[in-house]
Short mmCIF file of C-alpha atoms in Angstrom, two decimals:
data_model
loop_
_atom_site.label_atom_id
_atom_site.label_comp_id
_atom_site.label_asym_id
_atom_site.label_seq_id
_atom_site.Cartn_x
_atom_site.Cartn_y
_atom_site.Cartn_z
CA MET E 229 31.88 -11.17 45.21
CA LYS E 230 29.66 -10.57 42.11
CA ALA E 231 31.29 -12.80 39.37
CA LEU E 232 28.46 -12.75 37.72
CA ARG E 233 25.16 -10.49 37.09
CA LEU E 234 22.31 -10.40 35.65
CA THR E 235 21.30 -6.96 33.76
CA MET E 236 18.92 -5.61 30.92
CA VAL E 237 22.08 -6.21 28.72
CA ALA E 238 24.02 -8.98 29.50
CA ALA E 239 23.02 -12.27 30.17
CA LEU E 240 24.68 -14.59 32.52
CA ALA E 241 28.43 -15.73 31.80
CA VAL E 242 27.63 -19.32 33.15
CA LEU E 243 24.27 -21.09 33.25
CA PHE E 244 23.65 -24.82 32.92
CA PHE E 245 20.52 -27.10 33.50
CA ILE E 246 20.84 -29.73 36.75
CA SER E 247 18.08 -32.29 36.95
CA CYS E 248 17.64 -35.60 38.79
CA GLU E 249 16.42 -38.10 35.92
CA LYS E 250 15.55 -41.73 36.80
CA GLU E 251 14.19 -44.41 34.38
CA GLU E 252 12.15 -46.45 36.60
CA MET E 253 9.52 -45.00 38.41
CA MET E 254 10.74 -44.46 42.11
CA GLU E 255 9.21 -43.13 45.82
CA MET E 256 10.72 -40.78 48.13
CA ASP E 257 12.35 -41.05 51.21
CA ASP E 258 11.91 -38.24 53.89
CA LYS E 259 14.31 -36.29 52.03
CA GLY E 260 12.64 -36.75 48.80
CA ALA E 261 15.18 -38.80 47.45
CA MET E 262 14.03 -41.61 45.29
CA LEU E 263 13.28 -45.38 46.31
CA PRO E 264 12.94 -48.19 43.82
CA ASP E 265 9.58 -50.62 43.77
CA ALA E 266 7.41 -48.27 44.67
CA VAL E 267 3.87 -46.71 43.61
CA PRO E 268 4.80 -44.42 40.21
CA ALA E 269 5.32 -40.63 40.56
CA LYS E 270 3.34 -37.82 39.09
CA MET E 271 4.84 -35.58 36.53
CA TYR E 272 4.38 -32.01 36.94
CA THR E 273 4.67 -29.11 34.25
CA ILE E 274 5.98 -26.16 35.60
CA THR E 275 6.17 -22.50 33.87
CA VAL E 276 7.90 -19.69 35.13
CA GLU E 277 7.42 -16.40 32.99
CA ASN E 278 8.90 -12.72 33.45
CA VAL E 279 5.96 -11.01 32.57
CA SER E 280 7.44 -7.30 33.40
CA VAL E 281 6.66 -4.23 31.17
CA PRO E 282 9.79 -3.84 28.72
CA TYR E 283 10.50 -0.12 29.74
CA ASP E 284 12.77 1.37 27.52
CA TYR E 285 14.54 3.93 30.10
CA PHE E 286 15.00 3.76 33.80
CA GLU E 287 14.02 7.18 35.48
CA ALA E 288 12.48 10.01 33.73
CA GLY E 289 10.53 13.60 34.17
CA ALA E 290 10.43 17.24 33.67
CA GLU E 291 11.55 19.80 36.10
CA PHE E 292 9.80 23.22 36.47
CA GLY E 293 11.23 23.94 39.61
CA VAL E 294 13.48 27.44 40.01
CA SER E 295 15.30 28.54 42.53
CA GLY E 296 17.17 32.13 43.69
CA GLY E 297 14.17 34.30 42.03
CA ASP E 298 10.85 34.44 41.92
CA GLU E 299 10.84 30.46 41.58
CA THR E 300 8.56 30.12 38.76
CA PRO E 301 10.03 29.42 35.02
CA PRO E 302 12.22 30.34 33.14
CA ALA E 303 15.07 30.65 34.85
CA HIS E 304 16.64 33.96 34.42
CA PRO E 305 20.19 35.19 35.17
CA GLY E 306 21.01 34.08 38.42
CA GLU E 307 18.28 31.20 38.87
CA THR E 308 18.73 27.95 39.22
CA ILE E 309 17.13 24.44 37.83
CA THR E 310 17.31 21.36 40.06
CA VAL E 311 16.62 17.98 39.14
CA HIS E 312 17.47 14.76 41.43
CA PHE E 313 17.40 11.40 39.90
CA HIS E 314 18.79 7.83 40.68
CA ALA E 315 21.19 5.76 38.76
CA GLY E 316 23.36 2.98 38.53
CA PRO E 317 27.12 2.25 36.78
CA ASN E 318 25.31 1.02 33.71
CA HIS E 319 23.31 4.39 33.16
CA LYS E 320 23.69 7.66 31.33
CA LEU E 321 21.93 10.82 31.89
CA SER E 322 20.03 13.01 29.01
CA PHE E 323 18.30 16.11 29.46
CA ALA E 324 17.09 19.54 27.22
CA SER E 325 16.27 23.01 27.80
CA MET E 326 15.16 25.41 25.58
CA TYR E 327 17.62 28.22 25.02
CA GLY E 328 14.88 31.05 25.64
CA ALA E 329 16.43 33.90 23.04
CA SER E 330 15.69 31.71 19.90
CA ASN E 331 13.28 29.95 17.81
CA ASP E 332 14.12 25.99 18.27
CA TRP E 333 17.86 25.82 20.04
CA PHE E 334 18.11 24.11 23.10
CA TYR E 335 20.92 22.50 25.52
CA ALA E 336 21.45 19.15 25.95
CA PRO E 337 24.31 16.61 26.09
CA GLY E 338 25.65 14.77 23.15
CA ASP E 339 23.02 12.72 21.87
CA ASP E 340 24.19 9.26 23.73
CA GLY E 341 23.98 10.92 26.94
CA ILE E 342 26.53 11.53 29.78
CA GLU E 343 28.12 8.59 31.51
CA LEU E 344 27.48 8.74 35.25
CA PHE E 345 30.22 6.43 36.74
CA PRO E 346 32.85 6.70 34.27
CA GLY E 347 35.63 4.28 35.32
CA GLY E 348 33.37 3.02 38.00
CA SER E 349 33.30 5.99 40.13
CA PRO E 350 30.32 8.49 40.42
CA LEU E 351 30.96 11.59 37.91
CA GLU E 352 30.87 14.73 40.09
CA GLY E 353 31.98 18.29 39.72
CA ASP E 354 31.30 20.83 36.55
CA ILE E 355 30.15 19.18 33.57
CA THR E 356 29.03 22.38 31.66
CA GLY E 357 32.00 21.15 28.75
CA MET E 358 29.83 18.08 28.34
CA VAL E 359 26.90 20.22 27.33
CA TYR E 360 25.92 21.91 23.98
CA LEU E 361 23.74 24.01 22.04
CA TRP E 362 21.73 22.41 19.73
CA ASP E 363 19.54 23.54 16.35
CA ALA E 364 16.23 21.19 16.53
CA GLY E 365 15.53 21.81 12.83
CA THR E 366 11.71 22.81 13.31
CA GLU E 367 11.91 26.19 13.10
CA VAL E 368 13.44 28.57 10.61
CA ASP E 369 16.71 30.35 12.60
CA GLY E 370 15.73 34.37 13.36
CA SER E 371 12.27 34.05 11.79
CA ALA E 372 9.92 36.42 13.10
CA THR E 373 6.88 34.31 11.37
CA ASP E 374 7.63 31.04 13.34
CA GLU E 375 8.60 29.45 9.68
CA GLU E 376 8.65 25.69 9.93
CA GLU E 377 11.82 23.84 8.74
CA SER E 378 12.19 20.18 8.50
CA ASN E 379 16.24 19.77 8.83
CA PRO E 380 18.12 17.19 11.00
CA ILE E 381 19.20 18.42 14.91
CA GLY E 382 22.96 19.65 14.28
CA MET E 383 25.02 21.31 17.22
CA VAL E 384 25.46 25.08 17.11
CA SER E 385 28.05 25.66 19.33
CA THR E 386 30.67 23.50 21.83
CA THR E 387 30.98 26.58 24.15
CA GLU E 388 28.60 28.83 25.79
CA GLU E 389 28.49 31.79 28.52
CA ASN E 390 25.15 31.21 29.35
CA ILE E 391 25.06 28.55 31.90
CA GLN E 392 27.09 26.51 34.28
CA VAL E 393 26.16 22.58 34.80
CA LEU E 394 27.13 21.22 37.95
CA LEU E 395 26.61 17.37 38.72
CA ASP E 396 26.62 16.12 42.78
CA TYR E 397 26.59 12.25 44.26
CA GLU E 398 24.78 12.40 47.09
CA GLY E 399 25.30 8.93 47.92
CA GLU E 400 22.90 5.81 47.88
CA SER E 401 22.76 6.09 44.10
CA MET E 402 21.43 9.79 44.10
CA PHE E 403 22.40 12.46 42.17
CA THR E 404 22.05 15.94 41.79
CA LEU E 405 22.07 18.25 38.40
CA THR E 406 22.58 21.30 39.15
CA ILE E 407 21.91 24.04 35.97
CA ASN E 408 22.74 27.76 36.86
CA VAL E 409 21.80 30.53 34.39
CA LEU E 410 24.44 32.85 34.78
CA PRO E 411 24.39 36.04 35.88
CA GLY E 412 25.23 37.80 32.34
CA SER E 413 23.25 35.21 30.24
CA ALA E 414 21.74 36.80 27.42
CA THR E 415 18.94 34.34 27.62
CA PRO E 416 16.55 32.57 30.24
CA LEU E 417 16.45 28.79 30.16
CA SER E 418 13.16 26.93 30.09
CA PRO E 419 12.14 23.95 32.35
CA THR E 420 14.39 20.47 31.68
CA ALA E 421 13.19 17.05 30.37
CA TRP E 422 15.64 14.69 31.43
CA VAL E 423 15.92 10.73 31.28
CA VAL E 424 18.48 8.07 33.04
CA HIS E 425 19.11 5.41 30.38
CA SER E 426 21.39 2.67 28.92
CA MET E 427 24.74 3.39 27.60
CA ASP E 428 23.77 2.23 24.03
CA GLN E 429 20.51 4.41 23.64
CA HIS E 430 19.93 7.90 22.19
CA PRO E 431 16.46 9.11 23.81
CA ILE E 432 15.90 12.38 23.06
CA PHE E 433 17.57 12.97 19.82
CA MET E 434 20.07 11.76 17.06
CA GLU E 435 22.83 14.15 15.94
CA GLY E 436 21.97 14.42 12.07
CA GLU E 437 18.68 12.85 12.20
CA LEU E 438 15.20 14.55 12.10
CA ASP E 439 13.37 14.98 15.25
CA TYR E 440 11.74 11.94 16.90
CA GLY E 441 8.23 13.79 17.25
CA MET E 442 8.01 13.08 20.83
CA GLY E 443 8.24 16.80 22.33
CA LEU E 444 11.60 17.94 21.45
CA GLU E 445 10.15 20.37 19.21
CA THR E 446 7.86 21.64 21.76
CA LEU E 447 10.30 22.21 24.15
CA ALA E 448 12.77 23.72 21.78
CA GLU E 449 10.38 26.01 20.55
CA THR E 450 8.17 27.28 23.43
CA GLY E 451 10.24 25.89 26.45
CA ASN E 452 7.56 23.61 27.61
CA ALA E 453 9.07 20.40 29.08
CA ALA E 454 6.07 18.45 29.74
CA PRO E 455 5.32 16.46 26.61
CA LEU E 456 8.68 15.49 26.33
CA GLY E 457 9.09 14.84 30.00
CA GLU E 458 5.72 12.71 29.84
CA TYR E 459 6.89 10.77 26.85
CA LEU E 460 10.53 9.92 28.36
CA GLU E 461 8.35 8.97 32.08
CA MET E 462 5.79 6.94 30.47
CA HIS E 463 8.53 4.58 28.92
CA SER E 464 10.71 4.42 32.13
CA GLY E 465 10.57 2.17 34.79
CA TYR E 466 12.54 -0.91 36.90
CA VAL E 467 13.04 -3.72 34.23
CA SER E 468 14.79 -7.08 35.66
CA PRO E 469 15.33 -10.03 34.38
CA VAL E 470 14.54 -13.47 35.97
CA ALA E 471 17.69 -16.08 36.53
CA PRO E 472 17.40 -19.99 35.91
CA VAL E 473 15.01 -21.89 38.28
CA LEU E 474 16.41 -23.72 41.09
CA TRP E 475 13.52 -26.99 42.59
CA ALA E 476 13.30 -28.96 45.04
CA ILE E 477 11.36 -31.50 46.19
CA HIS E 478 10.66 -32.81 49.79
CA GLN E 479 8.65 -33.67 52.55
CA LYS E 480 6.27 -31.56 54.79
CA ASP E 481 8.02 -28.74 57.29
CA GLU E 482 11.07 -29.52 55.58
CA MET E 483 12.94 -26.22 54.28
CA PRO E 484 15.71 -27.28 51.83
CA ILE E 485 16.64 -24.00 50.62
CA PHE E 486 16.29 -21.49 53.85
CA THR E 487 14.86 -20.92 57.00
CA ASN E 488 13.16 -17.67 57.19
CA ASN E 489 14.96 -15.32 60.17
CA THR E 490 17.88 -17.56 59.52
CA SER E 491 21.63 -16.69 58.23
CA ASP E 492 22.13 -18.15 54.56
CA ARG E 493 23.51 -21.73 55.21
CA GLY E 494 26.68 -21.69 53.17
CA GLU E 495 25.36 -24.26 50.63
CA GLY E 496 24.65 -22.21 47.61
CA LEU E 497 21.90 -19.43 48.05
CA GLU E 498 24.41 -16.56 48.40
CA LEU E 499 25.52 -17.45 45.03
CA LEU E 500 22.12 -17.64 43.17
CA ALA E 501 20.70 -14.51 45.13
CA GLU E 502 23.89 -12.52 44.69
CA THR E 503 24.78 -13.88 40.82
CA GLY E 504 21.41 -15.83 39.80
CA ASN E 505 23.72 -19.01 39.43
CA PRO E 506 21.96 -22.22 41.00
CA GLY E 507 24.50 -24.84 40.35
CA ASP E 508 25.95 -24.84 43.92
CA LEU E 509 22.77 -25.23 45.89
CA ALA E 510 21.17 -27.45 43.17
CA ALA E 511 24.28 -29.55 43.62
CA SER E 512 24.38 -29.26 47.67
CA LEU E 513 20.58 -30.55 48.02
CA LEU E 514 21.57 -33.57 45.35
CA ASP E 515 24.49 -34.35 47.95
CA MET E 516 22.02 -34.22 50.89
CA GLY E 517 19.68 -36.85 49.16
CA TYR E 518 16.87 -34.20 47.85
CA GLN E 519 15.45 -34.56 44.21
CA ALA E 520 16.48 -31.10 42.90
CA GLY E 521 17.61 -29.38 39.91
CA ALA E 522 17.40 -26.43 38.03
CA PHE E 523 16.18 -25.02 34.70
CA ALA E 524 18.20 -22.32 32.77
CA VAL E 525 16.78 -22.73 29.03
CA PRO E 526 14.17 -20.18 27.85
CA ASP E 527 11.36 -21.54 25.53
CA GLY E 528 12.44 -21.64 22.00
CA GLN E 529 15.90 -20.91 22.70
CA GLY E 530 18.84 -23.46 21.91
CA SER E 531 21.17 -21.85 25.17
CA ALA E 532 20.62 -21.09 28.56
CA GLY E 533 20.07 -17.48 29.69
CA PRO E 534 18.00 -15.44 31.79
CA LEU E 535 14.04 -14.38 31.08
CA PHE E 536 13.78 -11.03 29.67
CA PRO E 537 10.38 -9.59 29.36
CA GLY E 538 7.83 -12.21 27.63
CA ASP E 539 10.18 -14.72 27.74
CA LYS E 540 9.11 -18.35 30.04
CA TYR E 541 11.02 -21.50 31.48
CA THR E 542 8.73 -24.40 31.19
CA PHE E 543 10.20 -27.91 32.78
CA THR E 544 8.65 -30.93 34.29
CA ILE E 545 9.85 -32.79 37.51
CA ASP E 546 8.26 -36.23 39.06
CA ALA E 547 6.74 -36.09 42.38
CA GLN E 548 4.38 -38.12 44.91
CA PRO E 549 1.57 -36.67 45.38
CA ASN E 550 1.60 -34.70 48.51
CA GLN E 551 4.99 -34.00 48.66
CA TYR E 552 6.13 -30.18 48.56
CA LEU E 553 7.73 -27.74 45.96
CA SER E 554 10.26 -25.20 46.54
CA ILE E 555 11.93 -23.41 44.14
CA ALA E 556 14.31 -20.00 43.95
CA SER E 557 15.40 -17.41 41.36
CA MET E 558 17.20 -14.41 41.63
CA LEU E 559 15.63 -11.36 41.02
CA GLY E 560 18.33 -10.47 38.39
CA ASN E 561 18.40 -6.65 38.82
CA SER E 562 18.87 -6.66 42.53
CA ASN E 563 21.84 -7.19 44.97
CA ASP E 564 21.01 -10.69 46.66
CA ILE E 565 16.94 -10.60 46.33
CA PHE E 566 15.20 -14.01 45.05
CA PHE E 567 11.80 -15.48 44.22
CA ALA E 568 11.06 -18.50 46.31
CA PHE E 569 7.57 -19.50 48.11
CA GLY E 570 7.72 -19.75 51.99
CA ASP E 571 10.75 -21.65 53.34
CA THR E 572 8.32 -24.99 53.42
CA GLY E 573 7.66 -24.92 50.10
CA VAL E 574 3.84 -25.99 48.40
CA LYS E 575 2.08 -28.61 48.50
CA LEU E 576 1.64 -31.06 45.03
CA ASN E 577 -1.91 -31.52 44.96
CA PHE E 578 -2.63 -30.00 41.77
CA GLY E 579 -4.59 -31.08 39.03
CA ASN E 580 -4.54 -31.50 35.18
CA ALA E 581 -5.98 -28.29 34.71
CA GLU E 582 -3.03 -25.61 34.69
CA GLN E 583 -3.36 -23.47 38.44
CA ASP E 584 -1.72 -20.14 38.35
CA ILE E 585 0.14 -20.06 41.34
CA THR E 586 1.94 -16.70 41.61
CA ASP E 587 0.64 -15.76 44.81
CA GLU E 588 2.65 -18.18 46.25
CA VAL E 589 5.48 -16.56 45.34
CA MET E 590 7.40 -13.86 47.29
CA LEU E 591 10.52 -11.72 47.40
CA TRP E 592 12.97 -12.57 49.89
CA ASP E 593 16.26 -11.00 50.36
CA ALA E 594 19.12 -13.44 51.38
CA GLY E 595 20.74 -11.21 53.83
CA THR E 596 24.43 -11.75 51.95
CA GLU E 597 24.45 -8.35 50.61
CA VAL E 598 23.44 -4.25 51.21
CA ASN E 599 20.15 -3.95 49.16
CA GLU E 600 20.31 -0.46 46.96
CA TYR E 601 17.95 1.49 45.21
CA PRO E 602 15.95 -0.87 42.23
CA GLY E 603 17.72 -0.96 39.43
CA THR E 604 21.40 0.56 40.30
CA LYS E 605 23.74 -1.97 42.07
CA SER E 606 26.84 0.34 42.47
CA MET E 607 28.77 -1.50 45.14
CA ASP E 608 28.82 -5.18 46.63
CA GLU E 609 28.82 -4.64 50.36
CA ASP E 610 28.73 -7.63 52.76
CA GLU E 611 25.57 -7.42 54.88
CA GLY E 612 25.85 -10.44 57.48
CA GLY E 613 21.95 -10.46 58.11
CA VAL E 614 19.54 -13.36 58.00
CA VAL E 615 17.20 -14.63 55.05
CA ARG E 616 13.96 -12.49 55.24
CA LEU E 617 10.77 -11.50 53.59
CA LEU E 618 11.67 -7.90 51.41
CA ASN E 619 11.30 -5.20 53.80
CA ASP E 620 14.39 -2.67 52.79
CA GLY E 621 12.55 0.55 52.75
CA PHE E 622 12.98 0.40 48.59
CA THR E 623 9.96 0.36 46.54
CA PHE E 624 9.91 -2.90 44.17
CA PRO E 625 6.96 -4.05 41.75
CA ASP E 626 4.44 -6.65 43.16
CA VAL E 627 5.56 -10.01 42.12
CA ASP E 628 2.79 -10.73 39.47
CA GLU E 629 4.38 -7.55 37.89
CA ILE E 630 7.53 -9.35 37.46
CA ILE E 631 6.58 -13.32 37.40
CA LYS E 632 3.98 -16.09 36.39
CA VAL E 633 4.35 -19.36 37.72
CA THR E 634 1.62 -22.03 36.65
CA ILE E 635 1.94 -25.71 37.31
CA ARG E 636 -0.37 -28.51 36.14
CA LYS E 637 -0.19 -32.53 36.38
CA SER E 638 1.11 -33.75 33.19
CA LYS E 639 0.02 -37.09 34.13
#
């Protein structure tokens, strides 16, 4: 079903600009279509901006809990550290934990993390072989005086007898990472800093490079995972592109795009809500006689694409005063969620001063595909529901934390 997906790292494969333009000013019929020899229409300029914070990572934190013993860190032989986290097919996991009997050694996967959905299926089982012992290069090995050094981070060994690392998939985009300190281990294990991130990132360290200075040195030398965990968490969060914007001009009480608590009409909203492509719905509205279109070229760019944080669309429409405007745009990092006004749109009675109408915008669930934890998208399960205000039990950012919509009368 998802021939087209919006992600942080991939733009739409098919995007375009559709509009209804007329050289002579015309009046609208009861569907919003233009009729000749009428009072000149008014031009409105609309801006849609992605105002979301461009977080670097998806989820992160530090785990200080220990089970199997006195439940206080560090984790001694026979004890366990457990981390629960969410992730989707485009994510990797990185983590770090101090090798206690050292000056600045730590356990971690490779510097680019562990792919969590290799081949499309969740990774599970014993992943100890994907975890290595590293030297942070910040303190001289074996020194009893905490002698500082400034060397590149390097691997100490590829195999160890001290820990066992397991990964379990709990369903609904939830994983559990279990780090067992083996009974015969020569060292305790510190609390663990962890982060879920994109495929091409090296969030904790880069092999052969100096420590980033973001908290790994503290973890590797003292076992305190808090500074690194706090830094990673501060730079983690939900980020979504905003898809091209469909618009339609219509009369009061008409519902050109959808009707609340009613199934999708099969006119293109499903494609818009699931893939970000407004083409079918725009064409359907035009065929029904509405003045409608879609805008897909971010300001300052020469080709169509979604809005990433800081980008905006600016476009104009022609309409008679007191007609109504409806819009729809996919929340790109979702299964079938879209931005829209209420099903009857907003009245076009705006003046020349730019007016922020973001508070008129809501997040809607198209009801065509089962929702998942925000930002993961690991399945395409048909839902067969109704179009409704988003209320699926998950926590999404508020609308005004993602987009800003303004309008002004241009003439």
